[in-house]
Amino acid sequence: MTDRSTTISQLESYLWEAANILRGPVDAADFKTYVFPLLFFKRISDVYDEEYAAALAESEGDEEYARFPQNYRFQIPENCHWNDVRGVATNVGQALQKAMRGIETANPDTLYGIFGDAAWTNKERLPDALLRDLIEHFSGIALSNTAAQADILGQSYEYLVKKFADLANKKAGEFYTPRSVVRLMIDILDPREGESVYDPACGTGGMLLEAMHHVRQSNGDDRTLWGRLFGQEKNLTTSAIARMNLFLHGAADFQIVRGDTLLRLRHCKSTIFAREVGRRSVGKRPIW
């Protein structure tokens, strides 16, 4: 189990082993389609348990109070928790898919569609035995806020993004942009507190995350970027990964939408432009 002393390298190794379980029936290019949703599912389930325990302690054991929706960042409906799926012996993929869709439906403003479109019910590719092994592997590690803080988990997540891109032999810029390149771009742009950041081809969200890091490293409050982070990505799986990536790094409010920016700009251009013009008029620079 992980705890506060868990290092990034230890967590990276653990997550990489989850991908190794899939080797054989699943192509390397598809690892991300299955590992990332499971990682996120386990994470929000563990955080939900942590929030329940905190609410129970705060109310001195009042279970009715502890179950109030206001005590949780994300809602997990009945029978949709990680432990519910873990207890399933047959048709595991169907149980996984039902739980993930249930969570998406219960959190329409934040998590709708976030688990992607993985074919969990394809037993030729994902037999029950393989899924049980994968779920048990993830069950052996704690991913609550206390056990795996957002930054540690987020950095490990980015490690997997790069590893999966390398495995799939993606061409430069198609899936993963090296962090050093992203950091240079953000250093040139120099985003500051309260400014908006827009990436029209955001991929897995690396530039938006680096903008948050840049503001924090400049002794600014990166929370002022919440609600001002915008991204668009045409690939369904990649756009879902970007949303998971931002959540895992602790971002509370952002807008990642799916679509080809060249064909249709999904973000309201006039609204963003007007907002930036207003900032420019008071001496702040737009970040595009």
PDB file of C-alpha atoms in Angstrom:
ATOM      1  CA  MET A   1       0.000   0.000   0.000  1.00  0.00           C
ATOM      2  CA  THR A   2       1.179   3.536  -0.600  1.00  0.00           C
ATOM      3  CA  ASP A   3       1.464   6.153   2.114  1.00  0.00           C
ATOM      4  CA  ARG A   4       2.986   9.595   2.516  1.00  0.00           C
ATOM      5  CA  SER A   5       6.496   8.160   2.054  1.00  0.00           C
ATOM      6  CA  THR A   6       5.707   6.677  -1.344  1.00  0.00           C
ATOM      7  CA  THR A   7       8.075   8.076  -3.930  1.00  0.00           C
ATOM      8  CA  ILE A   8       7.217   9.005  -7.490  1.00  0.00           C
ATOM      9  CA  SER A   9       9.430   6.205  -8.837  1.00  0.00           C
ATOM     10  CA  GLN A  10       7.663   3.621  -6.665  1.00  0.00           C
ATOM     11  CA  LEU A  11       4.253   4.738  -7.852  1.00  0.00           C
ATOM     12  CA  GLU A  12       5.424   4.863 -11.462  1.00  0.00           C
ATOM     13  CA  SER A  13       6.654   1.281 -11.243  1.00  0.00           C
ATOM     14  CA  TYR A  14       3.387   0.145  -9.737  1.00  0.00           C
ATOM     15  CA  LEU A  15       1.328   1.810 -12.450  1.00  0.00           C
ATOM     16  CA  TRP A  16       3.603   0.469 -15.181  1.00  0.00           C
ATOM     17  CA  GLU A  17       3.071  -3.062 -13.892  1.00  0.00           C
ATOM     18  CA  ALA A  18      -0.661  -2.532 -14.417  1.00  0.00           C
ATOM     19  CA  ALA A  19       0.094  -1.996 -18.110  1.00  0.00           C
ATOM     20  CA  ASN A  20       2.201  -5.139 -18.189  1.00  0.00           C
ATOM     21  CA  ILE A  21      -0.811  -7.183 -17.062  1.00  0.00           C
ATOM     22  CA  LEU A  22      -2.493  -6.180 -20.323  1.00  0.00           C
ATOM     23  CA  ARG A  23       0.382  -7.328 -22.529  1.00  0.00           C
ATOM     24  CA  GLY A  24      -0.637  -9.971 -25.019  1.00  0.00           C
ATOM     25  CA  PRO A  25      -4.369  -9.586 -25.562  1.00  0.00           C
ATOM     26  CA  VAL A  26      -4.133  -5.783 -25.741  1.00  0.00           C
ATOM     27  CA  ASP A  27      -1.914  -3.854 -28.162  1.00  0.00           C
ATOM     28  CA  ALA A  28       0.559  -1.458 -26.581  1.00  0.00           C
ATOM     29  CA  ALA A  29      -1.105   1.428 -28.399  1.00  0.00           C
ATOM     30  CA  ASP A  30      -4.310   0.677 -26.483  1.00  0.00           C
ATOM     31  CA  PHE A  31      -2.835   0.397 -22.970  1.00  0.00           C
ATOM     32  CA  LYS A  32      -3.813   3.964 -22.159  1.00  0.00           C
ATOM     33  CA  THR A  33      -7.441   3.283 -23.063  1.00  0.00           C
ATOM     34  CA  TYR A  34      -7.736   0.858 -20.149  1.00  0.00           C
ATOM     35  CA  VAL A  35      -5.112   1.830 -17.557  1.00  0.00           C
ATOM     36  CA  PHE A  36      -6.012   5.518 -17.251  1.00  0.00           C
ATOM     37  CA  PRO A  37      -9.757   4.989 -16.625  1.00  0.00           C
ATOM     38  CA  LEU A  38      -8.983   2.347 -13.994  1.00  0.00           C
ATOM     39  CA  LEU A  39      -6.465   4.646 -12.326  1.00  0.00           C
ATOM     40  CA  PHE A  40      -9.003   7.451 -12.201  1.00  0.00           C
ATOM     41  CA  PHE A  41     -11.813   5.142 -11.033  1.00  0.00           C
ATOM     42  CA  LYS A  42      -9.649   3.873  -8.154  1.00  0.00           C
ATOM     43  CA  ARG A  43      -8.563   7.399  -7.295  1.00  0.00           C
ATOM     44  CA  ILE A  44     -12.037   8.907  -6.969  1.00  0.00           C
ATOM     45  CA  SER A  45     -13.276   5.847  -5.069  1.00  0.00           C
ATOM     46  CA  ASP A  46     -10.451   6.150  -2.524  1.00  0.00           C
ATOM     47  CA  VAL A  47     -10.989   9.899  -2.183  1.00  0.00           C
ATOM     48  CA  TYR A  48     -14.721   9.273  -1.688  1.00  0.00           C
ATOM     49  CA  ASP A  49     -13.919   6.874   1.174  1.00  0.00           C
ATOM     50  CA  GLU A  50     -11.556   9.441   2.660  1.00  0.00           C
ATOM     51  CA  GLU A  51     -14.212  12.150   2.478  1.00  0.00           C
ATOM     52  CA  TYR A  52     -16.778   9.817   4.046  1.00  0.00           C
ATOM     53  CA  ALA A  53     -14.449   9.075   6.969  1.00  0.00           C
ATOM     54  CA  ALA A  54     -13.801  12.810   7.462  1.00  0.00           C
ATOM     55  CA  ALA A  55     -17.521  13.628   7.420  1.00  0.00           C
ATOM     56  CA  LEU A  56     -18.216  10.786   9.847  1.00  0.00           C
ATOM     57  CA  ALA A  57     -15.559  12.071  12.244  1.00  0.00           C
ATOM     58  CA  GLU A  58     -16.807  15.646  11.939  1.00  0.00           C
ATOM     59  CA  SER A  59     -20.371  14.583  12.778  1.00  0.00           C
ATOM     60  CA  GLU A  60     -19.275  12.284  15.605  1.00  0.00           C
ATOM     61  CA  GLY A  61     -20.532   9.187  13.844  1.00  0.00           C
ATOM     62  CA  ASP A  62     -23.694  10.532  12.213  1.00  0.00           C
ATOM     63  CA  GLU A  63     -23.936   8.329   9.109  1.00  0.00           C
ATOM     64  CA  GLU A  64     -26.871  10.273   7.663  1.00  0.00           C
ATOM     65  CA  TYR A  65     -24.834  13.488   7.751  1.00  0.00           C
ATOM     66  CA  ALA A  66     -21.742  11.712   6.418  1.00  0.00           C
ATOM     67  CA  ARG A  67     -23.631  10.675   3.286  1.00  0.00           C
ATOM     68  CA  PHE A  68     -24.799  14.180   2.361  1.00  0.00           C
ATOM     69  CA  PRO A  69     -23.700  14.898  -1.251  1.00  0.00           C
ATOM     70  CA  GLN A  70     -22.177  18.199  -0.137  1.00  0.00           C
ATOM     71  CA  ASN A  71     -19.404  16.293   1.640  1.00  0.00           C
ATOM     72  CA  TYR A  72     -17.983  14.939  -1.611  1.00  0.00           C
ATOM     73  CA  ARG A  73     -16.211  16.389  -4.602  1.00  0.00           C
ATOM     74  CA  PHE A  74     -17.619  13.651  -6.834  1.00  0.00           C
ATOM     75  CA  GLN A  75     -20.720  11.547  -6.309  1.00  0.00           C
ATOM     76  CA  ILE A  76     -20.447   7.755  -6.481  1.00  0.00           C
ATOM     77  CA  PRO A  77     -23.877   6.130  -6.826  1.00  0.00           C
ATOM     78  CA  GLU A  78     -24.850   2.903  -5.104  1.00  0.00           C
ATOM     79  CA  ASN A  79     -23.127  -0.169  -6.592  1.00  0.00           C
ATOM     80  CA  CYS A  80     -20.708   2.025  -8.579  1.00  0.00           C
ATOM     81  CA  HIS A  81     -17.788   2.096  -6.126  1.00  0.00           C
ATOM     82  CA  TRP A  82     -14.480   0.388  -6.857  1.00  0.00           C
ATOM     83  CA  ASN A  83     -15.147  -2.178  -4.125  1.00  0.00           C
ATOM     84  CA  ASP A  84     -18.488  -3.056  -5.718  1.00  0.00           C
ATOM     85  CA  VAL A  85     -16.737  -3.974  -8.958  1.00  0.00           C
ATOM     86  CA  ARG A  86     -13.944  -5.744  -7.100  1.00  0.00           C
ATOM     87  CA  GLY A  87     -16.489  -8.139  -5.617  1.00  0.00           C
ATOM     88  CA  VAL A  88     -17.754  -9.234  -9.048  1.00  0.00           C
ATOM     89  CA  ALA A  89     -16.522 -12.640 -10.234  1.00  0.00           C
ATOM     90  CA  THR A  90     -18.155 -12.955 -13.667  1.00  0.00           C
ATOM     91  CA  ASN A  91     -18.961 -10.401 -16.360  1.00  0.00           C
ATOM     92  CA  VAL A  92     -16.426  -8.084 -14.757  1.00  0.00           C
ATOM     93  CA  GLY A  93     -16.211  -5.851 -17.815  1.00  0.00           C
ATOM     94  CA  GLN A  94     -19.948  -5.290 -17.765  1.00  0.00           C
ATOM     95  CA  ALA A  95     -19.779  -4.342 -14.079  1.00  0.00           C
ATOM     96  CA  LEU A  96     -16.911  -1.952 -14.775  1.00  0.00           C
ATOM     97  CA  GLN A  97     -18.731  -0.283 -17.623  1.00  0.00           C
ATOM     98  CA  LYS A  98     -21.935   0.074 -15.597  1.00  0.00           C
ATOM     99  CA  ALA A  99     -20.068   1.620 -12.655  1.00  0.00           C
ATOM    100  CA  MET A 100     -18.171   4.090 -14.820  1.00  0.00           C
ATOM    101  CA  ARG A 101     -21.296   5.179 -16.694  1.00  0.00           C
ATOM    102  CA  GLY A 102     -23.113   5.528 -13.382  1.00  0.00           C
ATOM    103  CA  ILE A 103     -20.416   7.867 -12.048  1.00  0.00           C
ATOM    104  CA  GLU A 104     -20.439   9.925 -15.238  1.00  0.00           C
ATOM    105  CA  THR A 105     -24.213  10.296 -15.068  1.00  0.00           C
ATOM    106  CA  ALA A 106     -24.110  11.277 -11.392  1.00  0.00           C
ATOM    107  CA  ASN A 107     -21.557  14.031 -12.135  1.00  0.00           C
ATOM    108  CA  PRO A 108     -22.795  15.492 -15.452  1.00  0.00           C
ATOM    109  CA  ASP A 109     -21.066  18.864 -15.099  1.00  0.00           C
ATOM    110  CA  THR A 110     -17.603  17.468 -14.382  1.00  0.00           C
ATOM    111  CA  LEU A 111     -17.207  13.789 -15.289  1.00  0.00           C
ATOM    112  CA  TYR A 112     -19.581  13.098 -18.162  1.00  0.00           C
ATOM    113  CA  GLY A 113     -17.762  10.948 -20.743  1.00  0.00           C
ATOM    114  CA  ILE A 114     -14.479  11.061 -18.815  1.00  0.00           C
ATOM    115  CA  PHE A 115     -13.928   7.288 -18.811  1.00  0.00           C
ATOM    116  CA  GLY A 116     -13.826   7.171 -22.599  1.00  0.00           C
ATOM    117  CA  ASP A 117     -15.146   4.426 -24.823  1.00  0.00           C
ATOM    118  CA  ALA A 118     -13.071   1.375 -23.887  1.00  0.00           C
ATOM    119  CA  ALA A 119     -14.648  -1.953 -24.870  1.00  0.00           C
ATOM    120  CA  TRP A 120     -14.754  -3.376 -21.339  1.00  0.00           C
ATOM    121  CA  THR A 121     -17.298  -6.058 -22.315  1.00  0.00           C
ATOM    122  CA  ASN A 122     -15.126  -7.584 -25.068  1.00  0.00           C
ATOM    123  CA  LYS A 123     -14.253 -10.886 -23.402  1.00  0.00           C
ATOM    124  CA  GLU A 124     -11.961 -11.994 -26.214  1.00  0.00           C
ATOM    125  CA  ARG A 125      -9.659  -9.097 -25.421  1.00  0.00           C
ATOM    126  CA  LEU A 126     -10.505  -8.674 -21.735  1.00  0.00           C
ATOM    127  CA  PRO A 127     -11.539 -12.001 -20.193  1.00  0.00           C
ATOM    128  CA  ASP A 128     -12.824 -11.998 -16.629  1.00  0.00           C
ATOM    129  CA  ALA A 129      -9.583 -13.466 -15.270  1.00  0.00           C
ATOM    130  CA  LEU A 130      -7.478 -10.679 -16.774  1.00  0.00           C
ATOM    131  CA  LEU A 131      -9.778  -7.935 -15.487  1.00  0.00           C
ATOM    132  CA  ARG A 132      -9.826  -9.492 -12.017  1.00  0.00           C
ATOM    133  CA  ASP A 133      -6.000  -9.529 -12.005  1.00  0.00           C
ATOM    134  CA  LEU A 134      -5.931  -5.898 -13.103  1.00  0.00           C
ATOM    135  CA  ILE A 135      -8.468  -4.814 -10.481  1.00  0.00           C
ATOM    136  CA  GLU A 136      -6.651  -6.719  -7.735  1.00  0.00           C
ATOM    137  CA  HIS A 137      -3.399  -5.079  -8.767  1.00  0.00           C
ATOM    138  CA  PHE A 138      -4.906  -1.598  -8.428  1.00  0.00           C
ATOM    139  CA  SER A 139      -6.593  -2.644  -5.189  1.00  0.00           C
ATOM    140  CA  GLY A 140      -3.182  -3.148  -3.627  1.00  0.00           C
ATOM    141  CA  ILE A 141      -2.365   0.550  -3.714  1.00  0.00           C
ATOM    142  CA  ALA A 142      -4.055   3.417  -1.879  1.00  0.00           C
ATOM    143  CA  LEU A 143      -4.763   6.484  -4.014  1.00  0.00           C
ATOM    144  CA  SER A 144      -6.512   8.767  -1.538  1.00  0.00           C
ATOM    145  CA  ASN A 145      -5.343  12.363  -1.053  1.00  0.00           C
ATOM    146  CA  THR A 146      -3.474  11.336   2.090  1.00  0.00           C
ATOM    147  CA  ALA A 147      -1.765   8.343   0.527  1.00  0.00           C
ATOM    148  CA  ALA A 148      -1.004   9.789  -2.905  1.00  0.00           C
ATOM    149  CA  GLN A 149      -1.103  13.552  -3.079  1.00  0.00           C
ATOM    150  CA  ALA A 150      -2.237  15.128  -6.337  1.00  0.00           C
ATOM    151  CA  ASP A 151       1.191  16.277  -7.507  1.00  0.00           C
ATOM    152  CA  ILE A 152       2.853  12.891  -6.941  1.00  0.00           C
ATOM    153  CA  LEU A 153       0.023  11.032  -8.625  1.00  0.00           C
ATOM    154  CA  GLY A 154      -0.102  13.571 -11.443  1.00  0.00           C
ATOM    155  CA  GLN A 155       3.603  13.287 -12.182  1.00  0.00           C
ATOM    156  CA  SER A 156       3.358   9.500 -12.231  1.00  0.00           C
ATOM    157  CA  TYR A 157       0.417   9.830 -14.585  1.00  0.00           C
ATOM    158  CA  GLU A 158       2.490  11.947 -16.979  1.00  0.00           C
ATOM    159  CA  TYR A 159       5.207   9.292 -16.823  1.00  0.00           C
ATOM    160  CA  LEU A 160       2.672   6.783 -18.138  1.00  0.00           C
ATOM    161  CA  VAL A 161       1.538   9.196 -20.855  1.00  0.00           C
ATOM    162  CA  LYS A 162       5.093   9.383 -22.176  1.00  0.00           C
ATOM    163  CA  LYS A 163       5.711   5.637 -21.830  1.00  0.00           C
ATOM    164  CA  PHE A 164       2.536   4.802 -23.713  1.00  0.00           C
ATOM    165  CA  ALA A 165       3.419   7.280 -26.445  1.00  0.00           C
ATOM    166  CA  ASP A 166       6.862   5.684 -26.801  1.00  0.00           C
ATOM    167  CA  LEU A 167       5.372   2.182 -26.918  1.00  0.00           C
ATOM    168  CA  ALA A 168       2.898   3.156 -29.593  1.00  0.00           C
ATOM    169  CA  ASN A 169       5.691   4.771 -31.663  1.00  0.00           C
ATOM    170  CA  LYS A 170       3.704   7.965 -31.988  1.00  0.00           C
ATOM    171  CA  LYS A 171       5.220  10.606 -34.198  1.00  0.00           C
ATOM    172  CA  ALA A 172       6.525  13.740 -32.503  1.00  0.00           C
ATOM    173  CA  GLY A 173       3.698  16.035 -31.549  1.00  0.00           C
ATOM    174  CA  GLU A 174       0.938  13.556 -32.421  1.00  0.00           C
ATOM    175  CA  PHE A 175       0.282  12.418 -28.880  1.00  0.00           C
ATOM    176  CA  TYR A 176       2.928  13.529 -26.408  1.00  0.00           C
ATOM    177  CA  THR A 177       4.902  16.769 -26.462  1.00  0.00           C
ATOM    178  CA  PRO A 178       8.073  16.496 -24.330  1.00  0.00           C
ATOM    179  CA  ARG A 179       7.775  18.347 -21.044  1.00  0.00           C
ATOM    180  CA  SER A 180      10.941  20.349 -21.788  1.00  0.00           C
ATOM    181  CA  VAL A 181       9.331  21.799 -24.929  1.00  0.00           C
ATOM    182  CA  VAL A 182       6.103  22.614 -23.099  1.00  0.00           C
ATOM    183  CA  ARG A 183       8.045  24.258 -20.277  1.00  0.00           C
ATOM    184  CA  LEU A 184       9.966  26.446 -22.733  1.00  0.00           C
ATOM    185  CA  MET A 185       6.742  27.572 -24.407  1.00  0.00           C
ATOM    186  CA  ILE A 186       5.160  28.447 -21.078  1.00  0.00           C
ATOM    187  CA  ASP A 187       8.290  30.272 -19.903  1.00  0.00           C
ATOM    188  CA  ILE A 188       8.084  32.412 -23.048  1.00  0.00           C
ATOM    189  CA  LEU A 189       4.371  33.104 -22.533  1.00  0.00           C
ATOM    190  CA  ASP A 190       4.904  33.746 -18.809  1.00  0.00           C
ATOM    191  CA  PRO A 191       1.287  33.352 -17.602  1.00  0.00           C
ATOM    192  CA  ARG A 192       0.372  35.186 -14.409  1.00  0.00           C
ATOM    193  CA  GLU A 193      -2.319  35.066 -11.763  1.00  0.00           C
ATOM    194  CA  GLY A 194      -5.835  35.589 -13.061  1.00  0.00           C
ATOM    195  CA  GLU A 195      -5.001  35.240 -16.761  1.00  0.00           C
ATOM    196  CA  SER A 196      -6.671  32.767 -19.109  1.00  0.00           C
ATOM    197  CA  VAL A 197      -4.797  29.948 -20.836  1.00  0.00           C
ATOM    198  CA  TYR A 198      -6.181  28.445 -24.044  1.00  0.00           C
ATOM    199  CA  ASP A 199      -4.688  25.463 -25.910  1.00  0.00           C
ATOM    200  CA  PRO A 200      -6.584  24.718 -29.166  1.00  0.00           C
ATOM    201  CA  ALA A 201      -4.909  21.287 -29.522  1.00  0.00           C
ATOM    202  CA  CYS A 202      -4.393  20.409 -25.880  1.00  0.00           C
ATOM    203  CA  GLY A 203      -3.588  16.690 -26.200  1.00  0.00           C
ATOM    204  CA  THR A 204      -3.261  15.305 -22.678  1.00  0.00           C
ATOM    205  CA  GLY A 205      -3.314  18.768 -21.106  1.00  0.00           C
ATOM    206  CA  GLY A 206       0.416  19.236 -20.564  1.00  0.00           C
ATOM    207  CA  MET A 207       0.505  22.920 -21.485  1.00  0.00           C
ATOM    208  CA  LEU A 208      -2.394  23.785 -19.182  1.00  0.00           C
ATOM    209  CA  LEU A 209      -0.722  21.924 -16.335  1.00  0.00           C
ATOM    210  CA  GLU A 210       2.603  23.618 -16.973  1.00  0.00           C
ATOM    211  CA  ALA A 211       0.825  27.000 -16.843  1.00  0.00           C
ATOM    212  CA  MET A 212      -0.415  26.111 -13.354  1.00  0.00           C
ATOM    213  CA  HIS A 213       3.090  25.039 -12.308  1.00  0.00           C
ATOM    214  CA  HIS A 214       4.593  28.236 -13.735  1.00  0.00           C
ATOM    215  CA  VAL A 215       2.252  30.468 -11.756  1.00  0.00           C
ATOM    216  CA  ARG A 216       2.925  28.470  -8.583  1.00  0.00           C
ATOM    217  CA  GLN A 217       6.697  28.599  -9.071  1.00  0.00           C
ATOM    218  CA  SER A 218       6.437  32.363  -9.564  1.00  0.00           C
ATOM    219  CA  ASN A 219       4.939  32.570  -6.055  1.00  0.00           C
ATOM    220  CA  GLY A 220       1.498  33.124  -7.530  1.00  0.00           C
ATOM    221  CA  ASP A 221      -1.764  31.423  -6.649  1.00  0.00           C
ATOM    222  CA  ASP A 222      -2.470  28.861  -9.379  1.00  0.00           C
ATOM    223  CA  ARG A 223      -6.052  28.615  -8.143  1.00  0.00           C
ATOM    224  CA  THR A 224      -6.705  31.937  -9.867  1.00  0.00           C
ATOM    225  CA  LEU A 225      -6.423  29.992 -13.148  1.00  0.00           C
ATOM    226  CA  TRP A 226      -9.324  27.720 -12.186  1.00  0.00           C
ATOM    227  CA  GLY A 227     -12.200  28.499 -14.493  1.00  0.00           C
ATOM    228  CA  ARG A 228      -9.716  30.127 -16.900  1.00  0.00           C
ATOM    229  CA  LEU A 229      -8.118  26.974 -18.337  1.00  0.00           C
ATOM    230  CA  PHE A 230      -9.483  26.105 -21.790  1.00  0.00           C
ATOM    231  CA  GLY A 231      -8.558  23.260 -24.113  1.00  0.00           C
ATOM    232  CA  GLN A 232      -9.846  21.447 -27.162  1.00  0.00           C
ATOM    233  CA  GLU A 233      -8.767  18.045 -28.473  1.00  0.00           C
ATOM    234  CA  LYS A 234     -10.243  16.078 -31.391  1.00  0.00           C
ATOM    235  CA  ASN A 235      -9.340  12.583 -30.123  1.00  0.00           C
ATOM    236  CA  LEU A 236     -11.916  11.162 -27.687  1.00  0.00           C
ATOM    237  CA  THR A 237      -9.494   9.118 -25.588  1.00  0.00           C
ATOM    238  CA  THR A 238      -6.899  11.883 -25.455  1.00  0.00           C
ATOM    239  CA  SER A 239      -9.437  14.549 -24.451  1.00  0.00           C
ATOM    240  CA  ALA A 240     -10.643  12.272 -21.648  1.00  0.00           C
ATOM    241  CA  ILE A 241      -7.030  11.755 -20.531  1.00  0.00           C
ATOM    242  CA  ALA A 242      -6.529  15.540 -20.435  1.00  0.00           C
ATOM    243  CA  ARG A 243      -9.503  15.927 -18.104  1.00  0.00           C
ATOM    244  CA  MET A 244      -8.309  13.093 -15.856  1.00  0.00           C
ATOM    245  CA  ASN A 245      -4.802  14.569 -15.881  1.00  0.00           C
ATOM    246  CA  LEU A 246      -6.029  17.976 -14.694  1.00  0.00           C
ATOM    247  CA  PHE A 247      -8.220  16.445 -11.996  1.00  0.00           C
ATOM    248  CA  LEU A 248      -5.340  14.276 -10.779  1.00  0.00           C
ATOM    249  CA  HIS A 249      -3.170  17.388 -10.493  1.00  0.00           C
ATOM    250  CA  GLY A 250      -5.760  19.062  -8.276  1.00  0.00           C
ATOM    251  CA  ALA A 251      -7.349  21.468 -10.760  1.00  0.00           C
ATOM    252  CA  ALA A 252     -10.902  22.177  -9.653  1.00  0.00           C
ATOM    253  CA  ASP A 253     -12.388  24.047 -12.616  1.00  0.00           C
ATOM    254  CA  PHE A 254     -11.473  23.937 -16.301  1.00  0.00           C
ATOM    255  CA  GLN A 255     -13.032  23.358 -19.711  1.00  0.00           C
ATOM    256  CA  ILE A 256     -11.729  20.598 -21.969  1.00  0.00           C
ATOM    257  CA  VAL A 257     -13.955  19.860 -24.960  1.00  0.00           C
ATOM    258  CA  ARG A 258     -13.700  17.363 -27.782  1.00  0.00           C
ATOM    259  CA  GLY A 259     -13.559  18.480 -31.391  1.00  0.00           C
ATOM    260  CA  ASP A 260     -11.366  19.518 -34.315  1.00  0.00           C
ATOM    261  CA  THR A 261     -10.506  23.157 -33.664  1.00  0.00           C
ATOM    262  CA  LEU A 262      -9.840  23.856 -37.348  1.00  0.00           C
ATOM    263  CA  LEU A 263     -13.321  22.663 -38.303  1.00  0.00           C
ATOM    264  CA  ARG A 264     -15.249  24.012 -35.332  1.00  0.00           C
ATOM    265  CA  LEU A 265     -14.062  26.083 -32.403  1.00  0.00           C
ATOM    266  CA  ARG A 266     -16.032  24.606 -29.510  1.00  0.00           C
ATOM    267  CA  HIS A 267     -15.095  27.282 -26.986  1.00  0.00           C
ATOM    268  CA  CYS A 268     -16.964  30.543 -27.372  1.00  0.00           C
ATOM    269  CA  LYS A 269     -14.348  32.616 -29.160  1.00  0.00           C
ATOM    270  CA  SER A 270     -16.154  35.912 -28.678  1.00  0.00           C
ATOM    271  CA  THR A 271     -16.440  35.335 -24.917  1.00  0.00           C
ATOM    272  CA  ILE A 272     -12.770  34.428 -24.528  1.00  0.00           C
ATOM    273  CA  PHE A 273     -11.695  37.300 -26.777  1.00  0.00           C
ATOM    274  CA  ALA A 274     -13.833  39.825 -24.900  1.00  0.00           C
ATOM    275  CA  ARG A 275     -12.464  38.603 -21.596  1.00  0.00           C
ATOM    276  CA  GLU A 276      -8.889  38.965 -22.819  1.00  0.00           C
ATOM    277  CA  VAL A 277      -9.498  42.425 -24.274  1.00  0.00           C
ATOM    278  CA  GLY A 278     -10.823  43.477 -20.896  1.00  0.00           C
ATOM    279  CA  ARG A 279      -7.697  42.213 -19.199  1.00  0.00           C
ATOM    280  CA  ARG A 280      -5.447  43.876 -21.742  1.00  0.00           C
ATOM    281  CA  SER A 281      -7.145  47.191 -21.052  1.00  0.00           C
ATOM    282  CA  VAL A 282      -6.032  47.011 -17.427  1.00  0.00           C
ATOM    283  CA  GLY A 283      -2.485  46.048 -18.263  1.00  0.00           C
ATOM    284  CA  LYS A 284      -2.715  42.246 -18.278  1.00  0.00           C
ATOM    285  CA  ARG A 285      -1.622  40.159 -21.251  1.00  0.00           C
ATOM    286  CA  PRO A 286      -3.653  37.436 -22.956  1.00  0.00           C
ATOM    287  CA  ILE A 287      -2.172  33.965 -22.961  1.00  0.00           C
ATOM    288  CA  TRP A 288      -3.022  31.932 -26.062  1.00  0.00           C
TER     289      TRP A 288
END
